[in-house]
Short mmCIF file of C-alpha atoms and ligand atoms in Angstrom, two decimals:
data_model
loop_
_atom_site.label_atom_id
_atom_site.label_comp_id
_atom_site.label_asym_id
_atom_site.label_seq_id
_atom_site.Cartn_x
_atom_site.Cartn_y
_atom_site.Cartn_z
CA UNK E 23 -30.56 -158.69 46.25
CA UNK E 24 -31.25 -157.63 42.52
CA UNK E 25 -28.56 -157.76 39.91
CA UNK E 26 -26.45 -160.10 41.31
CA UNK E 27 -25.18 -161.61 38.24
CA UNK E 28 -23.76 -158.23 37.19
CA UNK E 29 -20.27 -157.12 37.44
CA UNK E 30 -20.78 -155.26 40.38
CA UNK E 31 -23.79 -156.93 41.91
CA UNK E 32 -21.50 -160.72 41.61
CA UNK E 33 -19.10 -159.14 43.72
CA UNK E 34 -20.94 -157.59 46.31
CA UNK E 35 -22.52 -161.46 46.05
CA UNK E 36 -18.83 -163.06 46.96
CA UNK E 37 -18.01 -160.63 49.28
CA UNK E 38 -21.64 -160.93 51.23
CA UNK E 39 -20.55 -164.89 51.63
CA UNK E 40 -17.43 -164.44 52.14
CA UNK E 41 -18.59 -162.46 55.19
CA UNK E 42 -21.11 -165.25 56.36
CA UNK E 43 -24.59 -163.88 54.27
CA UNK E 44 -26.78 -165.92 52.75
CA UNK E 45 -27.45 -164.44 49.27
CA UNK E 46 -30.27 -164.97 46.95
CA UNK E 47 -30.03 -163.34 43.49
CA UNK E 48 -32.99 -161.27 41.45
CA UNK E 49 -31.88 -161.13 37.89
CA UNK E 50 -33.27 -160.71 34.72
CA UNK E 51 -29.83 -162.27 33.25
CA UNK E 52 -30.62 -158.83 30.46
CA UNK E 53 -26.96 -157.87 31.02
CA UNK E 54 -26.17 -160.00 33.88
CA UNK E 55 -24.42 -164.25 33.82
CA UNK E 56 -25.29 -166.99 35.38
CA UNK E 57 -22.36 -167.59 35.71
CA UNK E 58 -20.34 -165.46 37.81
CA UNK E 59 -22.46 -166.61 40.42
CA UNK E 60 -22.56 -170.54 40.43
CA UNK E 61 -24.56 -172.28 42.99
CA UNK E 62 -26.21 -168.64 44.39
CA UNK E 63 -30.06 -169.38 43.91
CA UNK E 64 -31.20 -167.37 41.54
CA UNK E 65 -34.66 -165.91 40.63
CA UNK E 66 -35.17 -164.57 36.90
CA UNK E 67 -37.67 -161.67 37.19
CA UNK E 68 -37.89 -158.40 35.64
CA UNK E 69 -38.08 -155.89 38.24
CA UNK E 70 -39.29 -153.22 35.65
CA UNK E 71 -42.82 -155.01 35.28
CA UNK E 72 -45.23 -154.07 37.74
CA UNK E 73 -46.07 -158.05 37.49
CA UNK E 74 -42.86 -158.94 39.11
CA UNK E 75 -43.72 -157.08 42.76
CA UNK E 76 -46.08 -160.34 43.95
CA UNK E 77 -43.15 -162.96 42.49
CA UNK E 78 -40.52 -160.43 44.32
CA UNK E 79 -42.48 -160.33 47.13
CA UNK E 80 -43.08 -164.13 47.74
CA UNK E 81 -39.38 -164.91 47.04
CA UNK E 82 -38.17 -162.41 49.74
CA UNK E 83 -40.32 -164.08 51.93
CA UNK E 84 -39.77 -168.44 50.92
CA UNK E 85 -36.08 -167.30 51.51
CA UNK E 86 -36.23 -165.13 54.73
CA UNK E 87 -34.99 -162.50 53.47
CA UNK E 88 -33.77 -159.49 55.99
CA UNK E 89 -32.26 -156.91 53.71
CA UNK E 90 -32.23 -155.95 49.77
CA UNK E 91 -29.29 -154.33 47.89
CA UNK E 92 -30.82 -153.10 44.61
CA UNK E 93 -28.03 -153.06 42.22
CA UNK E 94 -30.58 -153.92 39.15
CA UNK E 95 -30.60 -151.11 36.54
CA UNK E 96 -29.39 -150.03 33.19
CA UNK E 97 -26.34 -147.61 33.28
CA UNK E 98 -25.51 -146.36 29.64
CA UNK E 99 -25.61 -143.11 30.00
CA UNK E 100 -25.90 -142.22 26.14
CA UNK E 101 -28.47 -144.78 25.88
CA UNK E 102 -30.49 -143.13 28.32
CA UNK E 103 -30.54 -139.89 26.07
CA UNK E 104 -32.16 -141.57 23.56
CA UNK E 105 -34.74 -143.66 25.75
CA UNK E 106 -35.16 -141.59 28.73
CA UNK E 107 -39.18 -143.03 29.09
CA UNK E 108 -37.95 -146.41 29.32
CA UNK E 109 -34.83 -145.27 31.54
CA UNK E 110 -37.56 -143.95 34.52
CA UNK E 111 -39.27 -147.09 33.88
CA UNK E 112 -36.38 -149.69 34.05
CA UNK E 113 -34.98 -147.68 37.44
CA UNK E 114 -37.23 -145.43 38.88
CA UNK E 115 -39.98 -148.45 38.27
CA UNK E 116 -37.49 -151.07 38.96
CA UNK E 117 -37.25 -149.48 42.69
CA UNK E 118 -40.50 -148.68 42.85
CA UNK E 119 -41.47 -152.26 42.81
CA UNK E 120 -38.89 -153.69 45.09
CA UNK E 121 -39.83 -151.32 47.61
CA UNK E 122 -43.66 -152.46 47.10
CA UNK E 123 -42.36 -156.16 47.36
CA UNK E 124 -40.40 -154.99 51.07
CA UNK E 125 -43.40 -153.46 52.20
CA UNK E 126 -45.69 -156.95 51.33
CA UNK E 127 -43.17 -158.94 52.63
CA UNK E 128 -42.09 -156.89 55.16
CA UNK E 129 -38.32 -156.75 54.45
CA UNK E 130 -37.22 -153.41 56.58
CA UNK E 131 -33.58 -152.48 55.18
CA UNK E 132 -32.31 -151.82 51.70
CA UNK E 133 -29.19 -150.27 49.79
CA UNK E 134 -29.71 -148.56 46.93
CA UNK E 135 -26.63 -147.79 44.24
CA UNK E 136 -26.56 -144.12 43.41
CA UNK E 137 -24.04 -142.70 41.23
CA UNK E 138 -21.95 -139.83 41.64
CA UNK E 139 -24.18 -138.90 38.12
CA UNK E 140 -26.29 -137.41 40.45
CA UNK E 141 -24.36 -134.11 41.22
CA UNK E 142 -23.22 -132.78 37.05
CA UNK E 143 -20.60 -130.35 36.85
CA UNK E 144 -18.87 -130.46 40.11
CA UNK E 145 -17.03 -127.05 41.28
CA UNK E 146 -15.85 -128.25 44.07
CA UNK E 147 -12.35 -130.36 44.68
CA UNK E 148 -14.24 -132.87 46.46
CA UNK E 149 -17.47 -133.09 46.17
CA UNK E 150 -19.71 -134.13 49.68
CA UNK E 151 -22.71 -135.29 49.66
CA UNK E 152 -24.72 -131.89 50.23
CA UNK E 153 -23.18 -130.56 46.89
CA UNK E 154 -25.99 -129.59 44.30
CA UNK E 155 -26.96 -132.50 42.44
CA UNK E 156 -27.86 -131.19 38.93
CA UNK E 157 -27.55 -134.47 37.07
CA UNK E 158 -26.34 -133.93 33.50
CA UNK E 159 -28.03 -137.12 31.96
CA UNK E 160 -31.70 -138.67 32.47
CA UNK E 161 -29.86 -141.72 33.76
CA UNK E 162 -28.21 -139.45 36.88
CA UNK E 163 -31.43 -138.65 37.25
CA UNK E 164 -33.10 -141.62 37.59
CA UNK E 165 -30.31 -142.29 40.17
CA UNK E 166 -31.58 -138.95 41.34
CA UNK E 167 -35.21 -140.12 41.28
CA UNK E 168 -34.70 -143.08 43.07
CA UNK E 169 -33.08 -141.51 45.74
CA UNK E 170 -35.60 -139.16 46.48
CA UNK E 171 -38.09 -142.14 45.97
CA UNK E 172 -36.24 -144.29 48.89
CA UNK E 173 -36.02 -140.95 51.27
CA UNK E 174 -40.25 -140.87 51.30
CA UNK E 175 -40.61 -144.58 51.36
CA UNK E 176 -38.36 -144.68 54.44
CA UNK E 177 -41.12 -141.59 55.35
CA UNK E 178 -44.16 -143.32 54.30
CA UNK E 179 -43.54 -146.87 54.90
CA UNK E 180 -40.39 -146.81 57.65
CA UNK E 181 -38.18 -149.49 54.81
CA UNK E 182 -34.75 -148.50 56.45
CA UNK E 183 -32.54 -147.45 53.19
CA UNK E 184 -28.76 -145.72 52.11
CA UNK E 185 -27.85 -144.80 48.98
CA UNK E 186 -24.30 -145.46 47.81
CA UNK E 187 -23.37 -143.08 45.30
CA UNK E 188 -20.79 -145.00 43.24
CA UNK E 189 -18.05 -143.08 41.57
CA UNK E 190 -15.34 -144.78 38.60
CA UNK E 191 -15.62 -148.59 39.47
CA UNK E 192 -13.08 -150.83 37.76
CA UNK E 193 -11.62 -153.97 38.83
CA UNK E 194 -12.17 -157.08 39.13
CA UNK E 195 -12.04 -159.60 42.52
CA UNK E 196 -11.06 -162.63 40.16
CA UNK E 197 -10.32 -162.98 36.48
CA UNK E 198 -13.89 -164.51 35.92
CA UNK E 199 -15.43 -161.44 37.31
CA UNK E 200 -14.08 -158.60 35.15
CA UNK E 201 -16.56 -156.21 33.50
CA UNK E 202 -17.12 -157.46 29.82
CA UNK E 203 -18.76 -154.58 29.01
CA UNK E 204 -16.58 -151.74 26.94
CA UNK E 205 -18.14 -149.04 28.09
CA UNK E 206 -16.18 -146.98 30.23
CA UNK E 207 -12.51 -145.67 30.40
CA UNK E 208 -10.69 -149.05 31.49
CA UNK E 209 -12.23 -151.12 29.64
CA UNK E 210 -12.65 -149.38 26.32
CA UNK E 211 -8.98 -148.07 26.87
CA UNK E 212 -8.36 -152.19 27.13
CA UNK E 213 -10.37 -153.35 24.15
CA UNK E 214 -8.42 -150.91 21.62
CA UNK E 215 -4.75 -151.83 23.03
CA UNK E 216 -5.66 -155.28 22.76
CA UNK E 217 -6.70 -154.71 19.25
CA UNK E 218 -3.61 -152.93 18.20
CA UNK E 219 -5.48 -149.38 18.28
CA UNK E 220 -4.59 -146.26 20.31
CA UNK E 221 -6.92 -145.23 23.18
CA UNK E 222 -8.33 -142.10 22.47
CA UNK E 223 -8.41 -139.33 25.12
CA UNK E 224 -11.40 -137.52 24.70
CA UNK E 225 -9.73 -133.84 25.11
CA UNK E 226 -6.68 -132.38 27.02
CA UNK E 227 -7.77 -128.75 26.89
CA UNK E 228 -9.43 -129.43 30.65
CA UNK E 229 -8.73 -126.60 33.38
CA UNK E 230 -6.50 -129.53 35.04
CA UNK E 231 -2.99 -129.92 35.51
CA UNK E 232 -2.55 -132.18 32.60
CA UNK E 233 -5.88 -131.05 30.56
CA UNK E 234 -7.31 -134.34 30.82
CA UNK E 235 -10.62 -134.89 33.21
CA UNK E 236 -9.89 -135.92 36.55
CA UNK E 237 -11.86 -138.87 38.58
CA UNK E 238 -12.09 -141.14 41.54
CA UNK E 239 -11.41 -144.47 40.41
CA UNK E 240 -13.03 -147.13 42.66
CA UNK E 241 -11.81 -150.84 42.70
CA UNK E 242 -14.61 -153.31 42.46
CA UNK E 243 -13.46 -155.29 45.66
CA UNK E 244 -13.47 -152.49 47.72
CA UNK E 245 -17.00 -151.08 46.56
CA UNK E 246 -18.58 -154.52 47.54
CA UNK E 247 -17.34 -154.24 50.60
CA UNK E 248 -18.67 -150.79 51.26
CA UNK E 249 -22.20 -152.12 50.76
CA UNK E 250 -21.86 -155.10 53.23
CA UNK E 251 -20.48 -152.24 55.60
CA UNK E 252 -23.33 -150.62 55.08
CA UNK E 253 -25.72 -153.60 55.97
CA UNK E 254 -23.95 -154.00 59.18
CA UNK E 255 -24.69 -150.37 59.75
CA UNK E 256 -28.24 -150.69 58.97
CA UNK E 257 -28.19 -153.97 60.91
CA UNK E 258 -27.14 -151.79 64.01
CA UNK E 259 -29.36 -148.83 63.79
CA UNK E 260 -27.44 -146.88 62.09
CA UNK E 261 -28.33 -143.18 60.99
CA UNK E 262 -30.59 -144.15 57.38
CA UNK E 263 -31.89 -141.87 54.95
CA UNK E 264 -28.38 -140.88 53.61
CA UNK E 265 -26.75 -141.34 50.58
CA UNK E 266 -23.11 -141.66 50.79
CA UNK E 267 -20.46 -141.40 48.33
CA UNK E 268 -18.35 -144.41 47.64
CA UNK E 269 -14.96 -143.53 45.90
CA UNK E 270 -11.17 -142.84 47.34
CA UNK E 271 -11.18 -139.14 47.20
CA UNK E 272 -8.02 -139.34 45.21
CA UNK E 273 -8.21 -137.50 41.42
CA UNK E 274 -6.65 -139.08 38.77
CA UNK E 275 -6.41 -137.85 35.24
CA UNK E 276 -7.42 -140.02 32.04
CA UNK E 277 -3.59 -139.36 30.86
CA UNK E 278 -2.11 -141.50 34.45
CA UNK E 279 -4.53 -143.82 33.76
CA UNK E 280 -2.92 -144.80 30.66
CA UNK E 281 0.41 -144.22 31.64
CA UNK E 282 -0.49 -146.89 34.59
CA UNK E 283 -2.14 -149.65 32.42
CA UNK E 284 0.73 -149.33 30.10
CA UNK E 285 3.67 -150.10 32.56
CA UNK E 286 1.09 -152.68 33.91
CA UNK E 287 0.29 -154.54 30.52
CA UNK E 288 3.23 -153.67 29.14
CA UNK E 289 1.87 -152.37 25.68
CA UNK E 290 1.90 -148.90 24.33
CA UNK E 291 -0.96 -146.51 25.41
CA UNK E 292 0.33 -143.93 24.14
CA UNK E 293 -3.18 -141.74 23.58
CA UNK E 294 -4.63 -139.77 20.30
CA UNK E 295 -5.90 -137.36 21.52
CA UNK E 296 -9.77 -136.45 20.01
CA UNK E 297 -11.92 -134.32 20.73
CA UNK E 298 -14.09 -132.97 24.36
CA UNK E 299 -16.82 -135.47 24.77
CA UNK E 300 -20.22 -133.40 24.89
CA UNK E 301 -21.27 -133.41 29.35
CA UNK E 302 -18.17 -134.84 30.48
CA UNK E 303 -17.37 -132.17 33.90
CA UNK E 304 -13.03 -131.78 34.32
CA UNK E 305 -12.94 -133.22 37.84
CA UNK E 306 -14.95 -135.47 39.60
CA UNK E 307 -13.17 -136.66 43.04
CA UNK E 308 -15.24 -137.67 46.23
CA UNK E 309 -15.16 -136.74 49.62
CA UNK E 310 -15.24 -139.82 51.51
CA UNK E 311 -14.81 -138.85 54.95
CA UNK E 312 -19.04 -138.77 55.74
CA UNK E 313 -19.06 -142.89 54.57
CA UNK E 314 -15.40 -142.97 56.26
CA UNK E 315 -17.43 -141.74 59.43
CA UNK E 316 -20.57 -142.96 60.07
CA UNK E 317 -20.01 -146.54 58.17
CA UNK E 318 -16.46 -146.97 59.07
CA UNK E 319 -15.76 -148.03 55.39
CA UNK E 320 -12.48 -146.84 52.82
CA UNK E 321 -11.06 -148.11 49.74
CA UNK E 322 -8.06 -149.89 50.17
CA UNK E 323 -6.74 -150.84 46.69
CA UNK E 324 -4.88 -147.72 44.75
CA UNK E 325 -4.78 -147.35 41.10
CA UNK E 326 -2.25 -149.30 40.05
CA UNK E 327 -3.91 -152.31 42.13
CA UNK E 328 -7.33 -151.40 40.18
CA UNK E 329 -5.63 -151.48 37.20
CA UNK E 330 -3.52 -154.66 37.22
CA UNK E 331 -6.69 -156.54 38.34
CA UNK E 332 -8.54 -155.35 35.03
CA UNK E 333 -5.78 -156.97 33.21
CA UNK E 334 -5.95 -159.73 34.33
CA UNK E 335 -9.47 -159.96 33.88
CA UNK E 336 -9.42 -158.49 30.83
CA UNK E 337 -6.71 -161.42 29.28
CA UNK E 338 -9.22 -164.14 30.99
CA UNK E 339 -12.16 -163.01 28.76
CA UNK E 340 -15.33 -163.36 29.32
CA UNK E 341 -16.45 -166.63 31.76
CA UNK E 342 -15.96 -169.60 30.44
CA UNK E 343 -19.31 -171.87 29.14
C1 WQD J 417 -14.26 -141.66 32.21
C2 WQD J 417 -12.91 -140.12 32.01
C3 WQD J 417 -13.90 -139.53 29.65
C4 WQD J 417 -12.97 -143.43 27.37
C5 WQD J 417 -19.89 -142.71 34.00
C6 WQD J 417 -20.85 -142.31 34.59
C7 WQD J 417 -21.56 -142.69 35.84
C8 WQD J 417 -20.72 -143.73 36.28
C9 WQD J 417 -19.06 -144.17 35.52
C10 WQD J 417 -22.08 -145.58 35.56
C11 WQD J 417 -14.49 -139.22 31.25
C12 WQD J 417 -12.45 -140.21 29.64
C13 WQD J 417 -13.38 -142.12 28.13
C14 WQD J 417 -12.22 -143.00 26.48
C15 WQD J 417 -11.80 -141.18 27.16
N1 WQD J 417 -21.45 -144.70 35.42
N2 WQD J 417 -12.59 -141.01 28.63
N3 WQD J 417 -11.39 -142.08 26.63
O1 WQD J 417 -18.06 -140.30 32.42
O2 WQD J 417 -16.51 -140.37 34.38
O3 WQD J 417 -18.67 -141.52 34.06
O4 WQD J 417 -19.35 -144.05 33.85
O5 WQD J 417 -23.09 -145.53 37.07
O6 WQD J 417 -22.30 -142.13 36.01
O7 WQD J 417 -21.74 -140.74 34.07
O8 WQD J 417 -16.84 -142.50 33.02
O9 WQD J 417 -15.55 -144.56 32.33
O10 WQD J 417 -16.87 -142.88 30.54
O11 WQD J 417 -15.11 -141.81 31.64
O12 WQD J 417 -10.86 -140.09 27.47
O13 WQD J 417 -11.93 -143.44 25.10
O14 WQD J 417 -12.32 -140.99 31.09
O15 WQD J 417 -13.77 -138.21 28.94
O16 WQD J 417 -12.86 -138.09 32.04
P1 WQD J 417 -17.30 -141.15 33.38
P2 WQD J 417 -16.40 -142.76 31.87
#
C-alpha cells in the first residue's frame, strides 16, 4: 500500500495485518513517519516521479502484490490553491504511475483514496455518490481527476478499482498513531486549547441550527476497516469502477464538536467566533447506504469515541524515537 507511514495509512496497515493480510508499504516519508509502522517492509519511493514506475513494478513483483491501496497524496486545500500544478503532478501523476506499475506487474485491483472534496457546495441534506461533482479547490479537482483516471484505466487495461470518498477523518486507533499535523478542526482545536488559546469557529451565521458548519466526522479506525472491506469485496468479484462515500451519515456542527471535546478533555473550549473561511460549505454529510449495501461496511464509533481517541493520542504526542 502507498502512503502507509502516514496518519490514515498506518491505521490501514494495522487493520490489514489484523485481518491476516501481508503488507508492503511504499512511502517517500515526506509527511509519513516510519516509526508508525515498525517491522513492516517499506520501499521508499516518490511516486510523483515517472522514474518510480519501474522500481514500483519490481517491488510489486518481488513482494507478490495482489492488490494496491493507494493513499499517498497531498491533501492541504490551501496549499493546492497556491501550487495547483504541483498538486496535479503529485496526486494525478502519482496515481498514473501506480496504475502504470500495476499494469506492468499484472496487479489487478486497487482501492483509491478520494475525498468528499469532490462534491463542492452540497445542497442535499445527505450527499449521495451520484450528486453533482463540482470541487471547490485544486485539491478536490485532483481527487476527481484521479477517479476519472481510475475508470479510464479500468476500461483500457481491465484494472479493477474502487474510489473511497473520505469525509472528515479524525481520532486514533492507538496513541502513537494520532494525527500530528495541525490542519483540520480537531487537531487545530487540540493544539489551541493545550496552548491555552481559545478555539476559533469560522462563522456562526450559516443556515444551520446553531449557525456553525456541519460535517460528517468518521473514526480513522472505521475508515481503515472500510478499506479492508472494500478489498475483500473486490477480491470476491464485487462491482468495480464505483465511488463510495465513507462517513457516518450523521451531521455534527463545529459548536457540537467543541462542546463534546471540552467534556472529553476537561478543558475550556468556549470558542471565539471569527470570520467565515472562504469556500466552506454549510453542510456536508454523507449518504452511506451504497457502501453499506455493496461492501457491507458501516461506521461504528460515534463522535465521543472519535474525540476521546484523538485526545488520548494528542496527549501522548508524536511517536517516540
Ligand atoms: C471542518 C469544519 C471549518 C478549524 C477539509 C477538506 C477535505 C478533507 C478534510 C482531505 C469547517 C471548521 C475548522 C477551526 C473551524 N481533507 N473549523 N475552526 O474543510 O470540512 O474538509 O479537510 O482529504 O477534503 O476540504 O475540514 O477540518 O478544515 O474543517 O470552525 O479552527 O470546521 O470551517 O466547517 P473540511 P476542516
